[in-house]
Amino acid sequence: MSHVPLHANRGDNSGAWTWSRALNEAAENHDVIFLWGHNHTLERNEEEETAEQAYYLLLPGEEITVQSWGLNAEAKTVLRKAIPSEALTAVDAEVEEKPEYELITETETLQFVYMNAGYLINGVGSLLIFTDMEEDGAWDRLTVKHYSLGSDEPEEWDLPLRQWNQQR
């Protein structure tokens, strides 16, 4: 669970690329559900709200655009001349002027469930219901109910879960 989402809409989640890769790797053997909030400030008008709602629930196999940060081309050239490449991680300590960074986005295919947990300012929230459909002591179904002040009925999704005691 994270206060900040992974999708690249606001320019404030520079670690998203790293986390999406780590979560995809973990999802190879485990059910992973990533919950996020925070982007309520984007939902100020109908166009922004529609764009943000596209990320309320993404399932394994769907694509997401995530962000990272990198040095711009000019800063890379200056730094390569000034310090060895293996020392680029210590840029701030080695260079008098702080290098400029540019937003980099990458499209990733999700291997995990990516979902908006909600935020109070817009009256949006999600309810997660885990069910043992086979009554064998293991959850095998996740029902998500996504509530909003703007709707009388919640949006609802049913997601299958792997048996936690089974190996892939």
Coordinates of C-alpha atoms in Angstrom, one line a residue:
M1 CA 0.0 0.0 0.0
S2 CA 1.3 3.4 -0.9
H3 CA 0.1 7.0 -0.4
V4 CA 1.4 7.8 -3.9
P5 CA 0.3 5.8 -7.0
L6 CA 2.5 4.2 -9.6
H7 CA 0.9 5.7 -12.7
A8 CA 2.5 8.7 -14.2
N9 CA -0.1 11.5 -14.1
R10 CA 1.2 14.0 -11.6
G11 CA 5.0 13.8 -11.9
D12 CA 5.4 13.1 -8.1
N13 CA 6.1 9.4 -8.1
S14 CA 9.7 9.0 -9.3
G15 CA 10.2 5.6 -7.7
A16 CA 7.3 4.0 -9.6
W17 CA 9.4 2.3 -12.3
T18 CA 11.5 0.6 -9.6
W19 CA 8.5 -0.5 -7.6
S20 CA 6.5 -1.7 -10.5
R21 CA 9.4 -4.0 -11.5
A22 CA 9.8 -5.3 -7.9
L23 CA 6.1 -5.9 -7.6
N24 CA 5.9 -7.7 -10.9
E25 CA 8.7 -10.0 -9.8
A26 CA 6.9 -10.7 -6.5
A27 CA 3.7 -11.5 -8.4
E28 CA 5.4 -14.3 -10.2
N29 CA 4.8 -16.5 -7.1
H30 CA 2.3 -14.5 -5.0
D31 CA -1.0 -12.7 -5.3
V32 CA 0.0 -9.0 -5.1
I33 CA -2.5 -6.2 -4.6
F34 CA -1.1 -2.7 -4.7
L35 CA -3.4 -0.1 -3.1
W36 CA -2.9 3.7 -3.6
G37 CA -4.6 7.0 -3.0
H38 CA -3.3 10.6 -3.2
N39 CA -4.3 11.7 -6.7
H40 CA -7.6 13.2 -5.6
T41 CA -6.2 16.6 -6.5
L42 CA -6.4 15.6 -10.2
E43 CA -10.2 15.1 -10.0
R44 CA -11.2 18.8 -10.1
N45 CA -13.2 18.6 -13.3
E46 CA -14.9 16.0 -15.4
E47 CA -12.0 15.5 -17.8
E48 CA -9.4 14.9 -15.1
E49 CA -11.8 12.7 -13.1
T50 CA -12.4 10.5 -16.2
A51 CA -8.6 10.2 -16.8
E52 CA -7.9 9.3 -13.2
Q53 CA -10.8 6.7 -13.0
A54 CA -9.0 4.8 -15.8
Y55 CA -6.5 3.7 -13.0
Y56 CA -9.0 2.8 -10.3
L57 CA -8.5 -0.9 -11.1
L58 CA -5.9 -2.5 -13.4
L59 CA -5.6 -6.2 -13.5
P60 CA -2.6 -8.5 -14.4
G61 CA -1.9 -8.3 -18.1
E62 CA -3.0 -4.7 -18.4
E63 CA -0.5 -1.9 -19.1
I64 CA 0.5 1.1 -17.0
T65 CA 2.7 4.0 -17.7
V66 CA 5.0 4.6 -14.8
Q67 CA 7.6 7.3 -14.2
S68 CA 11.2 7.5 -13.2
W69 CA 13.7 10.4 -13.3
G70 CA 16.9 10.6 -15.2
L71 CA 19.6 13.2 -15.9
N72 CA 18.9 15.2 -19.0
A73 CA 21.3 14.8 -22.0
E74 CA 23.4 17.9 -21.2
A75 CA 23.9 16.9 -17.6
K76 CA 24.9 13.4 -18.6
T77 CA 27.6 14.8 -20.9
V78 CA 29.0 17.1 -18.3
L79 CA 29.0 14.4 -15.6
R80 CA 30.7 11.8 -17.8
K81 CA 33.6 14.2 -18.4
A82 CA 33.8 15.1 -14.7
I83 CA 33.4 11.8 -12.9
P84 CA 33.6 8.1 -13.7
S85 CA 30.4 6.4 -14.6
E86 CA 30.4 4.2 -11.5
A87 CA 30.3 7.3 -9.4
L88 CA 27.2 8.8 -11.0
T89 CA 25.0 7.8 -8.1
A90 CA 26.9 10.2 -5.9
V91 CA 26.3 13.1 -8.3
D92 CA 25.2 15.7 -5.8
A93 CA 28.3 15.2 -3.7
E94 CA 30.7 15.4 -6.6
V95 CA 29.3 18.2 -8.8
E96 CA 29.1 21.9 -7.9
E97 CA 25.9 22.5 -9.8
K98 CA 23.0 20.2 -9.3
P99 CA 22.2 18.4 -12.5
E100 CA 18.8 18.9 -14.2
Y101 CA 16.5 15.9 -14.3
E102 CA 13.9 15.0 -16.8
L103 CA 10.8 12.9 -16.4
I104 CA 11.1 9.5 -18.0
T105 CA 8.0 7.3 -18.5
E106 CA 7.9 3.6 -19.3
T107 CA 5.0 1.3 -20.1
E108 CA 4.9 -1.8 -18.0
T109 CA 2.6 -4.8 -18.2
L110 CA 1.3 -5.5 -14.7
Q111 CA 1.5 -8.9 -13.1
F112 CA -0.4 -7.7 -10.0
V113 CA -3.7 -6.0 -9.1
Y114 CA -3.3 -2.2 -9.1
M115 CA -6.1 -0.5 -7.3
N116 CA -7.3 2.9 -5.9
A117 CA -7.9 2.5 -2.1
G118 CA -9.8 5.8 -2.0
Y119 CA -9.5 9.3 -0.6
L120 CA -11.8 11.2 1.7
I121 CA -11.8 14.6 -0.1
N122 CA -13.9 13.2 -3.0
G123 CA -15.8 10.6 -0.9
V124 CA -14.1 7.7 -2.8
G125 CA -13.3 4.4 -1.2
S126 CA -12.8 0.7 -1.8
L127 CA -14.0 -2.3 0.2
L128 CA -12.1 -5.5 -0.2
I129 CA -13.9 -8.8 0.6
F130 CA -11.9 -12.0 0.7
T131 CA -13.9 -15.2 0.3
D132 CA -13.2 -18.9 0.6
M133 CA -15.6 -20.1 -2.1
E134 CA -14.5 -23.7 -1.9
E135 CA -14.6 -23.7 1.9
D136 CA -11.2 -25.3 2.1
G137 CA -9.5 -22.8 4.4
A138 CA -7.9 -20.7 1.7
W139 CA -9.2 -17.4 0.2
D140 CA -9.8 -17.9 -3.5
R141 CA -11.9 -14.8 -4.5
L142 CA -11.4 -11.1 -3.9
T143 CA -14.5 -8.9 -4.4
V144 CA -13.8 -5.2 -4.7
K145 CA -16.5 -2.6 -4.2
H146 CA -15.5 0.9 -5.2
Y147 CA -17.8 3.6 -3.6
S148 CA -18.1 7.2 -4.7
L149 CA -20.3 10.1 -3.5
G150 CA -21.3 10.6 -7.2
S151 CA -22.9 7.2 -7.5
D152 CA -25.7 5.4 -5.7
E153 CA -24.2 1.9 -6.3
P154 CA -20.6 0.9 -6.0
E155 CA -18.6 -0.4 -8.9
E156 CA -17.9 -4.1 -8.3
W157 CA -15.2 -6.5 -9.5
D158 CA -14.6 -10.1 -8.7
L159 CA -11.0 -11.3 -8.9
P160 CA -9.7 -14.9 -8.6
L161 CA -6.9 -15.5 -6.2
R162 CA -4.4 -18.3 -6.3
Q163 CA -4.3 -20.8 -3.6
W164 CA -1.6 -19.6 -1.3
N165 CA -0.5 -23.1 -0.5
Q166 CA 0.0 -24.1 -4.1
Q167 CA 3.2 -23.6 -6.0
R168 CA 3.2 -22.2 -9.6

